[in-house]
Short mmCIF file of C-alpha atoms in Angstrom, two decimals:
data_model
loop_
_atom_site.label_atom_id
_atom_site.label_comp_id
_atom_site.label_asym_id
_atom_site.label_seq_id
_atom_site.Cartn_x
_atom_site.Cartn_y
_atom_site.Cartn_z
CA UNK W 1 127.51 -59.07 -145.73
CA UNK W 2 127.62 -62.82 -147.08
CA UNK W 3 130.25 -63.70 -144.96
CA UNK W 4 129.07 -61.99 -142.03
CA UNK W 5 125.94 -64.09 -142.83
CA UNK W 6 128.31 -66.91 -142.95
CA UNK W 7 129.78 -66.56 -139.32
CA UNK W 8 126.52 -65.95 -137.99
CA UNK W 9 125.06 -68.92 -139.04
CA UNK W 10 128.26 -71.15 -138.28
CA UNK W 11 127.79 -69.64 -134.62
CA UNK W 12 123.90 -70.06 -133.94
CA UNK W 13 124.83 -73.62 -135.51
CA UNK W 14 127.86 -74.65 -132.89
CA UNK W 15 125.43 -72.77 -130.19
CA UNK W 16 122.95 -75.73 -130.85
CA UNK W 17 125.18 -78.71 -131.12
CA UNK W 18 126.85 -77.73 -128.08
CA UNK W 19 123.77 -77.16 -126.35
CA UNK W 20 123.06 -80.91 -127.88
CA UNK W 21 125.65 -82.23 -126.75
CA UNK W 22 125.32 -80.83 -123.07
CA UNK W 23 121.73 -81.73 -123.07
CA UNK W 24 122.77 -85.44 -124.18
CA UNK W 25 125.89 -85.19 -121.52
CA UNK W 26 123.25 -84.28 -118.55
CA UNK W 27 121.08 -87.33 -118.79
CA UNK W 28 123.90 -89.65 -118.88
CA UNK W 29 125.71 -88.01 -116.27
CA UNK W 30 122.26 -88.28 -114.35
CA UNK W 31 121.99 -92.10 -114.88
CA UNK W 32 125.66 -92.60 -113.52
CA UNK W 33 124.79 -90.80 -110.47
CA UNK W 34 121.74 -92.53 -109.80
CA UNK W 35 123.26 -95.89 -110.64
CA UNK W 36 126.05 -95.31 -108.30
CA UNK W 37 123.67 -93.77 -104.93
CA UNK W 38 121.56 -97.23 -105.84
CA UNK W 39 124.71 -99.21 -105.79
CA UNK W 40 125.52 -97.61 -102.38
CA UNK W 41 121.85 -98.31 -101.08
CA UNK W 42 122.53 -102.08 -101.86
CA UNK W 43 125.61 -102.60 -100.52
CA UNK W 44 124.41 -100.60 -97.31
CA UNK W 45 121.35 -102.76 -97.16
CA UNK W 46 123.98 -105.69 -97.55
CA UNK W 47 126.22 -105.03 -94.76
CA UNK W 48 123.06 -104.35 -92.34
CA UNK W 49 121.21 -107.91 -93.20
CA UNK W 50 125.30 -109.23 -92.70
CA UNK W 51 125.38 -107.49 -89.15
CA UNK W 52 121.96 -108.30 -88.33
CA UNK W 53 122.17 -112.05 -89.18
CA UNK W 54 125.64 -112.40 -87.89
CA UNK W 55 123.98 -111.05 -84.42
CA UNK W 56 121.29 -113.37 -84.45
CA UNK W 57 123.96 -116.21 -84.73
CA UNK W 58 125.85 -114.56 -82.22
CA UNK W 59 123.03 -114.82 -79.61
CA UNK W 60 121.57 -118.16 -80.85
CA UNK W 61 125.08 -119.39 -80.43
CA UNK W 62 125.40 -117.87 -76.99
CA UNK W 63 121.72 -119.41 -75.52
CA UNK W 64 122.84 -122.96 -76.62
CA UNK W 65 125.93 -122.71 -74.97
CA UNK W 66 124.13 -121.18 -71.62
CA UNK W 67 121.35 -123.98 -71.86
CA UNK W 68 124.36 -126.88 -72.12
CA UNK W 69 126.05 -124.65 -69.34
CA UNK W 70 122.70 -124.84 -67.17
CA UNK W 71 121.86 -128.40 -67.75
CA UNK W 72 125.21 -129.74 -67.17
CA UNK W 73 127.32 -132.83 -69.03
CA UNK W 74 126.41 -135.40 -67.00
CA UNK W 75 123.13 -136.86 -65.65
CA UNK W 76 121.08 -139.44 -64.02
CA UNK W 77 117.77 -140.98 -65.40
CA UNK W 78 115.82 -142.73 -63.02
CA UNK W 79 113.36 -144.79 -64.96
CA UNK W 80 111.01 -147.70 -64.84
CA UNK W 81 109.85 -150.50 -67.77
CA UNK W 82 107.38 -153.12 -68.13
CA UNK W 83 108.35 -156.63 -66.87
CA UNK W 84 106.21 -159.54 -66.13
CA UNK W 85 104.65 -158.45 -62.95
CA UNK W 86 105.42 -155.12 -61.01
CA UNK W 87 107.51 -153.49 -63.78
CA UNK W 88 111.44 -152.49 -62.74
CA UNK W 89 113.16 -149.23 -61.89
CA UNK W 90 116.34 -148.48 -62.70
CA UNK W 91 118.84 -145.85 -63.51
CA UNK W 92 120.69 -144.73 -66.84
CA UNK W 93 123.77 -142.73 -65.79
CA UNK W 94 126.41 -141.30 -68.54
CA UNK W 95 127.59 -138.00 -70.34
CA UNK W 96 125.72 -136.51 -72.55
CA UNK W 97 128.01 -136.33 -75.31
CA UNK W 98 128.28 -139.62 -75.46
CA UNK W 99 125.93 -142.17 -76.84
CA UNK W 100 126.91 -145.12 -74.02
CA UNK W 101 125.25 -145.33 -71.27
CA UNK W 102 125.85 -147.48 -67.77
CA UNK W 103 122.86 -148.97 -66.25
CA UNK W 104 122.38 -150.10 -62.62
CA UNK W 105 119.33 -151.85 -61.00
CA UNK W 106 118.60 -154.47 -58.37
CA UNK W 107 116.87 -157.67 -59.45
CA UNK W 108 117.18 -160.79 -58.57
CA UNK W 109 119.70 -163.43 -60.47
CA UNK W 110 118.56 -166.39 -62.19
CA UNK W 111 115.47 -167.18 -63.82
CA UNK W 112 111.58 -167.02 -62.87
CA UNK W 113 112.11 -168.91 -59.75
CA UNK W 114 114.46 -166.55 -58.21
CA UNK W 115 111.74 -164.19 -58.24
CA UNK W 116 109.33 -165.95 -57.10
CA UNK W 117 111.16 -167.33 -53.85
CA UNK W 118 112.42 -163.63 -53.46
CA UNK W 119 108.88 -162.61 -51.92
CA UNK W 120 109.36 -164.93 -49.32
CA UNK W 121 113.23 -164.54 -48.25
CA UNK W 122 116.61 -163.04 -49.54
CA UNK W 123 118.03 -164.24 -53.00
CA UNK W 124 121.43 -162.88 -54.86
CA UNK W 125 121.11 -160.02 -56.93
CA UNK W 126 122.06 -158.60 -59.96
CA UNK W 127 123.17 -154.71 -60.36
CA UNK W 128 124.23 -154.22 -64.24
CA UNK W 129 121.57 -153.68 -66.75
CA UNK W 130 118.76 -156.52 -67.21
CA UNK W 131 116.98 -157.41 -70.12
CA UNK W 132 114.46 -154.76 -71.29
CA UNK W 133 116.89 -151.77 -69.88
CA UNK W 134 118.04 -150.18 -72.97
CA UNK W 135 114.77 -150.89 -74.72
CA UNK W 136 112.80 -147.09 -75.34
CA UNK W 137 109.57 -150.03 -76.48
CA UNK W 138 109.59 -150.65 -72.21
CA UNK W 139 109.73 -147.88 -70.89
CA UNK W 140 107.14 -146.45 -68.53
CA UNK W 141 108.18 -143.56 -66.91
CA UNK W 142 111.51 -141.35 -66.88
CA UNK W 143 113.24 -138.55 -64.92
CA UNK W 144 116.10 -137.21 -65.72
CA UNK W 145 118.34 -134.84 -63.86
CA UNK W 146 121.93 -132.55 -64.95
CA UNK W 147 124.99 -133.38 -63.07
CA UNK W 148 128.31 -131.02 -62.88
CA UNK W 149 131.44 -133.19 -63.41
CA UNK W 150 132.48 -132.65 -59.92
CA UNK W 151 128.96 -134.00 -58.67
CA UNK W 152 129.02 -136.66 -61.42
CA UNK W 153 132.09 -138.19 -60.22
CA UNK W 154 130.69 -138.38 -56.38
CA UNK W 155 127.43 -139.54 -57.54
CA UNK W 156 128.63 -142.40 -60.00
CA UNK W 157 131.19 -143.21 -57.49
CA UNK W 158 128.44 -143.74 -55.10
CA UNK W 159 126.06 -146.05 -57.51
CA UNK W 160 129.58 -148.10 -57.94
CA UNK W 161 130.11 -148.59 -54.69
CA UNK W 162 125.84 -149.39 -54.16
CA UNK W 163 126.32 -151.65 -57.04
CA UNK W 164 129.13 -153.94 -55.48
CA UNK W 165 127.32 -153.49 -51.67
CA UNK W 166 123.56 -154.51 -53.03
CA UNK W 167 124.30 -158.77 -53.02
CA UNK W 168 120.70 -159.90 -52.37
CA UNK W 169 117.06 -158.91 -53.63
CA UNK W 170 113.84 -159.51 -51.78
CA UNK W 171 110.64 -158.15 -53.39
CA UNK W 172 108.88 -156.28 -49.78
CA UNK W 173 112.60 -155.07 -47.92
CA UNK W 174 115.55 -155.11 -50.89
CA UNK W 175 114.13 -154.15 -54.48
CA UNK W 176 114.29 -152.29 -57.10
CA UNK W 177 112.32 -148.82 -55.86
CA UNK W 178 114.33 -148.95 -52.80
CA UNK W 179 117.89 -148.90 -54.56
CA UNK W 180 117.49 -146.29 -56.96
CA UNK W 181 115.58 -144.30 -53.94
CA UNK W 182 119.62 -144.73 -52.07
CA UNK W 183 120.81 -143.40 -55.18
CA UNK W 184 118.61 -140.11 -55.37
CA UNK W 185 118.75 -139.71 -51.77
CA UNK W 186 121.92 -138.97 -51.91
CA UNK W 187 121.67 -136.71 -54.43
CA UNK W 188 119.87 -134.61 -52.47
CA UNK W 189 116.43 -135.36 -53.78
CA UNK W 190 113.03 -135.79 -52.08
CA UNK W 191 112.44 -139.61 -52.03
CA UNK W 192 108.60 -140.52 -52.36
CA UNK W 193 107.32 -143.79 -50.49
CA UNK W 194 109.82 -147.10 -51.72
CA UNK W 195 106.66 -149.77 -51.42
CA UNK W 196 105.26 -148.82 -54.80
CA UNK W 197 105.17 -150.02 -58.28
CA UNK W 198 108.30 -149.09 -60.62
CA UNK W 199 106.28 -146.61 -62.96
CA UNK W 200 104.64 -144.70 -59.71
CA UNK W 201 108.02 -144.57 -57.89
CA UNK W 202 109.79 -142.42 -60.79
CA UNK W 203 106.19 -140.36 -61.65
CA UNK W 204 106.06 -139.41 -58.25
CA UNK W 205 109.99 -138.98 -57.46
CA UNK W 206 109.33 -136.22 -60.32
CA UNK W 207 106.67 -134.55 -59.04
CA UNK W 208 107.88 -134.59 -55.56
CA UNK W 209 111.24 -132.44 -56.67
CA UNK W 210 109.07 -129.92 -58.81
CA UNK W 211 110.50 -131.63 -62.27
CA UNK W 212 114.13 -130.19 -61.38
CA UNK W 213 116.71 -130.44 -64.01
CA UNK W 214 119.61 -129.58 -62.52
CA UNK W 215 121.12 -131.11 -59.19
CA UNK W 216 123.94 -129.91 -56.89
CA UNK W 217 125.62 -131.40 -54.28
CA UNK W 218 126.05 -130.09 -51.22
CA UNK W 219 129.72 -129.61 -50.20
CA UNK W 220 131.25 -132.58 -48.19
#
């Protein structure tokens, strides 16, 4: 009887430390499992905000290079500035990638005199940049326009050949309004009245062509 005893109690005490042990085995087995699925809810959440950011690169990436694409490398500005009576036009031409730019205008050469006698007859000119040009503190009034590089190359090829053809200035027949008007003219713009100060010329020469950015040439 006393070892029957004996093997009864040995067995009701095994049944409860194994059914410690499981009990102890459960809860950790638990924890690993729910460690793991969170693990797996991270690294999902991970590879979405990886996708969705790399998309959002994608696209910003892809309207830059359509806006550069739509606007062209090249341009024209036609612009006016402050000088000590009318004011000037003018015309920055370049690529955009670069931080040069060429400048061509029609004023007269020489010094205050020049100008004055130029509202009475014809005086030589001058066609490269003039002082105040590259000077943002002048500037009045601007409009700029996108070139392709097959239109830039006719179009600077034109002011080039304006340049070297414009020799003499006279403030009511030759001036300044008048030759960047030949140069947008042949661009294929709408060309406002020449007889007008600088700063109205370009305002107007804007408004006229609806604030267009981009300019193509017809085919020769």
């Amino acid at each position: 009887m006393t070892n029957k005893r004996d093997r009864s109690g040995s067995c009701i005490l095994a049944g409860l430390a194994l059914a410690t042990m499981i009990a102890c085995m459960v809860p950790q087995a638990s924890a690993q499992e729910a460690k793991h699925e969170s693990n797996k809810r991270m690294a999902d959440a991970s590879a979405l905000v990886s996708t969705d950011t790399a998309s959002r690169s994608t696209a910003q990436a892809t309207r830059r290079s359509v806006t550069r694409a739509e606007k062209g490398p090249y341009y024209v500005d036609f612009r006016a500035r402050t000088a000590a009576s009318w004011g000037h036009a003018f015309v920055w031409y370049g690529k955009t990638s670069e931080r040069a730019v060429e400048v061509a205008g029609l004023t007269p050469a020489g010094d205050t005199w020049s100008y004055v006698l130029g509202y009475f007859t014809w005086v030589p000119s001058e066609t490269g940049a003039s002082y105040g040009d590259l000077d943002p503190d002048y500037l009045t009034a601007s409009y700029r326009v996108y070139l392709n590089e097959a239109d830039a190359k006719r179009v600077f090829a034109h002011i080039e050949k304006l340049k070297a053809s414009s020799p003499v200035w006279n403030a009511e027949t030759t001036n300044c309004t008048g030759f960047i008007g030949d140069i947008a003219e042949y661009m294929g713009l709408k060309v406002p009245n020449r007889w007008q100060r600088p700063e109205n010329f370009v305002n107007s020469l804007k408004e006229m062509n609806g604030g267009r950015q981009m300019v193509r040439l017809s085919a020769e």
